[in-house]
XYZ file of C-alpha atoms in Angstrom:
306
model
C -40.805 52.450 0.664
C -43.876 52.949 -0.994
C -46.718 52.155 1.438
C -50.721 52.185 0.771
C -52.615 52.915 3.817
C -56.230 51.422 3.200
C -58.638 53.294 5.420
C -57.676 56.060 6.703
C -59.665 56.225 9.977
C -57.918 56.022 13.462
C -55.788 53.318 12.909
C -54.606 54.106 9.095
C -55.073 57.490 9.073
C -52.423 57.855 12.343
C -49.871 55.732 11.418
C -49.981 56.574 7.759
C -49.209 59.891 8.497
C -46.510 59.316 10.784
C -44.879 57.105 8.354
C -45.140 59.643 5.567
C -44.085 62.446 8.076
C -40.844 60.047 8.488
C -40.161 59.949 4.549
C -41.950 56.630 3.446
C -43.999 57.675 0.112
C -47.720 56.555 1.457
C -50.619 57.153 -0.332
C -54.113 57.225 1.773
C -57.381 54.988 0.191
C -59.984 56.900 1.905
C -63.463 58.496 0.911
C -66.164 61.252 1.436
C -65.463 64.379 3.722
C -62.265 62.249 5.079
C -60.520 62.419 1.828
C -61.994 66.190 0.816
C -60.288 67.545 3.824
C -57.403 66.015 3.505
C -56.545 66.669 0.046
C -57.638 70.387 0.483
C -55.878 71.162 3.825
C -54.173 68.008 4.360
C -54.261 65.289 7.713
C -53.889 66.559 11.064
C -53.184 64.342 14.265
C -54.229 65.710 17.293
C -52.025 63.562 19.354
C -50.770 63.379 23.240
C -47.551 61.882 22.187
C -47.597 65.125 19.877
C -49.228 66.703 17.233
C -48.462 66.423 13.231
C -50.155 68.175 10.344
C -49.178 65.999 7.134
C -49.436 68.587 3.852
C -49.728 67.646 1.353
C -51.589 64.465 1.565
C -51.296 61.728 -1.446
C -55.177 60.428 -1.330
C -57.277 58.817 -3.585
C -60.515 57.090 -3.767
C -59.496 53.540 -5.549
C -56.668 51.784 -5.251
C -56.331 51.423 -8.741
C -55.511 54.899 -8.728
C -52.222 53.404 -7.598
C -49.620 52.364 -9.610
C -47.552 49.762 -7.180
C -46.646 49.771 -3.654
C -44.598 47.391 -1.654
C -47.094 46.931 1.109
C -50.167 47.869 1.898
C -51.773 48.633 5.688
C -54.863 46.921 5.617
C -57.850 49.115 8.255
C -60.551 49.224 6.857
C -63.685 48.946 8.676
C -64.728 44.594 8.749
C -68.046 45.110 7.113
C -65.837 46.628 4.146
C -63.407 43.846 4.311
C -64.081 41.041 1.049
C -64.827 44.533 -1.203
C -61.931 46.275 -0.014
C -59.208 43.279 -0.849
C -61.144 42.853 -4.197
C -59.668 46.391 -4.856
C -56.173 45.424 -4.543
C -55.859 42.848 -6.188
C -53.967 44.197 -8.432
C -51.668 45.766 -6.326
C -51.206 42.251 -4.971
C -50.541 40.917 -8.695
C -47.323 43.519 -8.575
C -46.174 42.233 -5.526
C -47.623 44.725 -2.555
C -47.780 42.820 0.823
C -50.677 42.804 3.028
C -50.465 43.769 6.278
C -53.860 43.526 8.257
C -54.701 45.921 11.397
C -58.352 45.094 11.139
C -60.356 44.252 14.757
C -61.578 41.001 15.153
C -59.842 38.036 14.760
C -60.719 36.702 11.298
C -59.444 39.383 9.023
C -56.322 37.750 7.818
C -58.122 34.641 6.863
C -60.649 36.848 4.966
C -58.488 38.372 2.911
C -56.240 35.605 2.367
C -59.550 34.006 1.233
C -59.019 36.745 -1.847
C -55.503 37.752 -2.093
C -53.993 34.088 -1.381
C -52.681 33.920 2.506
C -49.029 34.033 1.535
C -49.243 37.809 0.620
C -51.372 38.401 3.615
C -49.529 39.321 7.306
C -51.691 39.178 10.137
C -51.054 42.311 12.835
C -52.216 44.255 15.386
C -52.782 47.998 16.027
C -52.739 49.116 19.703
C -53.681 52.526 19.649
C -56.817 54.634 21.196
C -57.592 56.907 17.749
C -60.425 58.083 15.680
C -61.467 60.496 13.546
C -62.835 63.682 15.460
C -63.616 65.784 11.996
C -63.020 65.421 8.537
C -58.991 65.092 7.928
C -58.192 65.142 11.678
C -57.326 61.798 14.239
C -57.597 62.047 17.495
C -55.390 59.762 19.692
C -56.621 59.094 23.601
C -53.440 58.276 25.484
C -49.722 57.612 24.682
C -50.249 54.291 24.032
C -49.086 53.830 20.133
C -47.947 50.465 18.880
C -48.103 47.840 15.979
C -47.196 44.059 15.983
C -47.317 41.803 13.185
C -45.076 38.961 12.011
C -45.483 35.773 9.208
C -47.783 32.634 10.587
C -44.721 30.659 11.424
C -42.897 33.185 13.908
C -39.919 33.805 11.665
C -38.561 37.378 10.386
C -38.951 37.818 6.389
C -37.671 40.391 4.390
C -41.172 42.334 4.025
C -41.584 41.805 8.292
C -38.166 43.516 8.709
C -38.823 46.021 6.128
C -41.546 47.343 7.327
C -40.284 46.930 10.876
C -37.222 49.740 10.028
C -40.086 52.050 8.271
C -41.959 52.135 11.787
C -38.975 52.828 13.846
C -38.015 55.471 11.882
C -41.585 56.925 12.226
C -40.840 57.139 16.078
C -43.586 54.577 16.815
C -43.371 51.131 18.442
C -43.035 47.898 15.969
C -42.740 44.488 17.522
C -42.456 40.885 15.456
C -43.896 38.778 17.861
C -43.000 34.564 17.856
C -46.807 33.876 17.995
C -49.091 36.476 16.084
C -52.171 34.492 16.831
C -52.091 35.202 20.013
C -51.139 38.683 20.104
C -54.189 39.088 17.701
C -56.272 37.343 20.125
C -55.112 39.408 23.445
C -56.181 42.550 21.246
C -59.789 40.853 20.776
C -59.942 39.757 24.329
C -59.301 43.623 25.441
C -61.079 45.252 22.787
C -64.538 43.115 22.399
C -65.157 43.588 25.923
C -63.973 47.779 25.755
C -65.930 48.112 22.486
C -69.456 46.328 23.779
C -68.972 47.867 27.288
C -68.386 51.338 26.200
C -70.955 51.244 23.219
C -73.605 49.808 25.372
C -73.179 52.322 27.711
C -73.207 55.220 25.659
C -69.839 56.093 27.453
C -66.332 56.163 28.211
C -64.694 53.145 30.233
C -63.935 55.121 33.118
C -67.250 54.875 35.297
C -68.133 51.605 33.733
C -64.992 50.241 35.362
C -65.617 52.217 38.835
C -68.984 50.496 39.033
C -69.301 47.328 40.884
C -72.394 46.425 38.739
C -70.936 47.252 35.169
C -67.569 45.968 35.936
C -69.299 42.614 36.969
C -70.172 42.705 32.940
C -66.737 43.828 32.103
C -64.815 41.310 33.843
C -67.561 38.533 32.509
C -66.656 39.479 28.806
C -63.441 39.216 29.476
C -63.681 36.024 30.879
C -65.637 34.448 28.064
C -63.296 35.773 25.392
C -59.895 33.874 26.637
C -62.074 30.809 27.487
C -62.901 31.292 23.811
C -59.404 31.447 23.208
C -57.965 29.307 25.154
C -60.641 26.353 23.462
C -59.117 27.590 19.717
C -55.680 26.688 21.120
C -54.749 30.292 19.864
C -51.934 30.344 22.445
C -53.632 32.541 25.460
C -54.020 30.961 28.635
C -56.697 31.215 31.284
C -54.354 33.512 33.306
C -54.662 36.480 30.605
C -57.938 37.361 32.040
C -56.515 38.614 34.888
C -53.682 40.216 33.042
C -56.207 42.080 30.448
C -57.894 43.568 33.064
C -55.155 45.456 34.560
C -54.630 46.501 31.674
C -58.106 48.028 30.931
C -57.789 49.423 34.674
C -54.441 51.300 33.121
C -56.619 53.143 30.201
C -57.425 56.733 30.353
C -60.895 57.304 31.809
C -61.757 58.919 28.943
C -61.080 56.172 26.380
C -64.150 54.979 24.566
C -63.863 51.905 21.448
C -64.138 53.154 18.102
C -67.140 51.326 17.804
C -68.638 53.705 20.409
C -67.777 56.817 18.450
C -69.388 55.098 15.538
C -72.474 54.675 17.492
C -73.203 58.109 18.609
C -72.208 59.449 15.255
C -74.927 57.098 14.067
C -72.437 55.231 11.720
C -72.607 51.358 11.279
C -70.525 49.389 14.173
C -68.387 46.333 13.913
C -70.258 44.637 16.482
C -70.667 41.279 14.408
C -66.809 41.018 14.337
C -66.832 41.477 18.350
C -68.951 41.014 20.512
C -71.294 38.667 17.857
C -67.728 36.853 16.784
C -67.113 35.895 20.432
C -70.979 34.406 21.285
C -70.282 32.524 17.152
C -67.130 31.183 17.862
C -67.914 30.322 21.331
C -70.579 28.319 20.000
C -68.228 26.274 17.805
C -66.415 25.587 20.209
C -68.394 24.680 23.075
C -67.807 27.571 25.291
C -70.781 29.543 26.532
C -70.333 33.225 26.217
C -73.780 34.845 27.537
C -72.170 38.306 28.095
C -71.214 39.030 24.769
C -74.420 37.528 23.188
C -76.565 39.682 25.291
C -73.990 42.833 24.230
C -74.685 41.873 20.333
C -78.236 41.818 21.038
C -78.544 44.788 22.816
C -76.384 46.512 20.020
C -78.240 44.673 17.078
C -80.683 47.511 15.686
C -77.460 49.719 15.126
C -75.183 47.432 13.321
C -76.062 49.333 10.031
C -75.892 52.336 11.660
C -78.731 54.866 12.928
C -82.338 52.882 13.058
């Protein structure tokens, strides 16, 4: 199977490589120091589950470096989103399949916007990763998991497909029946995690233990399944609860990607988090005060270091 992993940051750049390790041909779209180190020394993951040093490394800098591919993992960072699927569209034009593990909740739709939506499959990366040093992912936990699945719940050839390449990587790969909401339980966890720990400068571990910042954490919870549950996206008011047990169950040491981006003075997704919950919360009627004041706070860094 001949797989192009489009960003090759925590989420691409881990399960890339453990998809190559397992025999699919992948080639890595990456860029900068990234992309030097791994095509002179190739892509190491320093990983609980266990480590992996992938050499050599097929990278390039353009997809049209590429000749074909049969699907194509979709990470890139959202502010790179409308450029990035401009670049394969001629991938697309051969017949490569789209499979988005973006955050937020509007990335399929985006690139559908530019690819058509029938070669686009929404999905969902759950994994604590990023990139510690130039050709080396770090992974915080064991957690390590990817669902995705067509708009109208039913298996497809490319859904199946891709399904057997995972497994055979040794990683979790699950089809859910309703990918909108298992896109929106992601956001509900990971707008909250991402604004908390970037606000704070911090892992989640004492902004959980506090009474004070857990108050906030709990509160952007909240407002992101009212959000939700208002879009009829499928979640229920009773997934608050369940999301926060399961941000009590991360390492204490977990921080969001965004929060690595932050103190390495990078831009930060915050628009497609914490400022998508407050907009579409807007649309929809449904205050969300927590997450506004979280954009706000985190405004002067959205293009990275003031």
């Amino acid at each position: 199977m001949k797989i192009n992993v489009m960003g090759a940051g925590g989420v691409g750049g881990y399960f890339g490589a453990r998809l190559a390790a397992a025999g699919s041909d992948v080639t890595f779209v990456a860029r900068g120091a990234h992309l030097a180190a791994m095509r002179r020394s190739g892509l190491r993951l320093d990983s609980e589950i266990g480590p992996l040093h992938l050499e050599p490394v097929k990278g390039v800098a353009d997809p049209a470096e590429i000749p074909a591919a049969d699907m194509v993992v979709f990470a890139v960072k959202m502010r790179d989103t409308e450029s990035a699927a401009q670049s394969l569209k001629p991938l697309v034009a051969k017949g490569a399949a789209v499979f988005t593990f973006q955050n937020g909740v509007e990335s399929a739709e985006r690139v559908g916007r530019i690819l058509g939506a029938d070669n686009v499959v929404p999905g969902v990366a759950r994994i604590g990763s990023h990139i510690s040093a130039a050709g080396v992912i770090k992974q915080i936990g064991t957690f390590c998991r990817l669902e995705f699945g067509e708009r109208d719940g039913k298996p497809s050839a490319r859904t199946t497909a891709f399904q057997a390449a995972c497994k055979a990587a040794g990683f979790e790969a699950v089809i859910p029946k309703n990918i909108e909401r298992e896109v929106w339980m992601k956001f509900a966890m990971l707008a909250p995690l991402s604004g908390m720990t970037a606000l704070t400068r911090g892992p989640i571990g004492p902004v959980r233990a506090n009474p004070q910042s857990r108050a906030l954490l709990e509160a952007a919870i909240n407002e992101t399944v009212a959000v939700g549950v208002a879009l009829k996206t499928g979640l229920t008011p009773a997934d608050a609860g369940d999301l926060l047990k399961l941000v009590d169950g991360f390492p204490e040491g977990l921080m969001a990607s965004m929060a690595h981006d932050l103190l390495a003075g990078k831009p930060i997704e915050i628009e497609g988090l914490s400022g998508a919950v407050a907009r579409l919360g807007a649309q929809c009627g449904v205050p969300a005060p927590t997450h506004t004041f979280i954009a706000q706070a985190l405004a002067p860094f959205t293009n990275g270091k003031p």
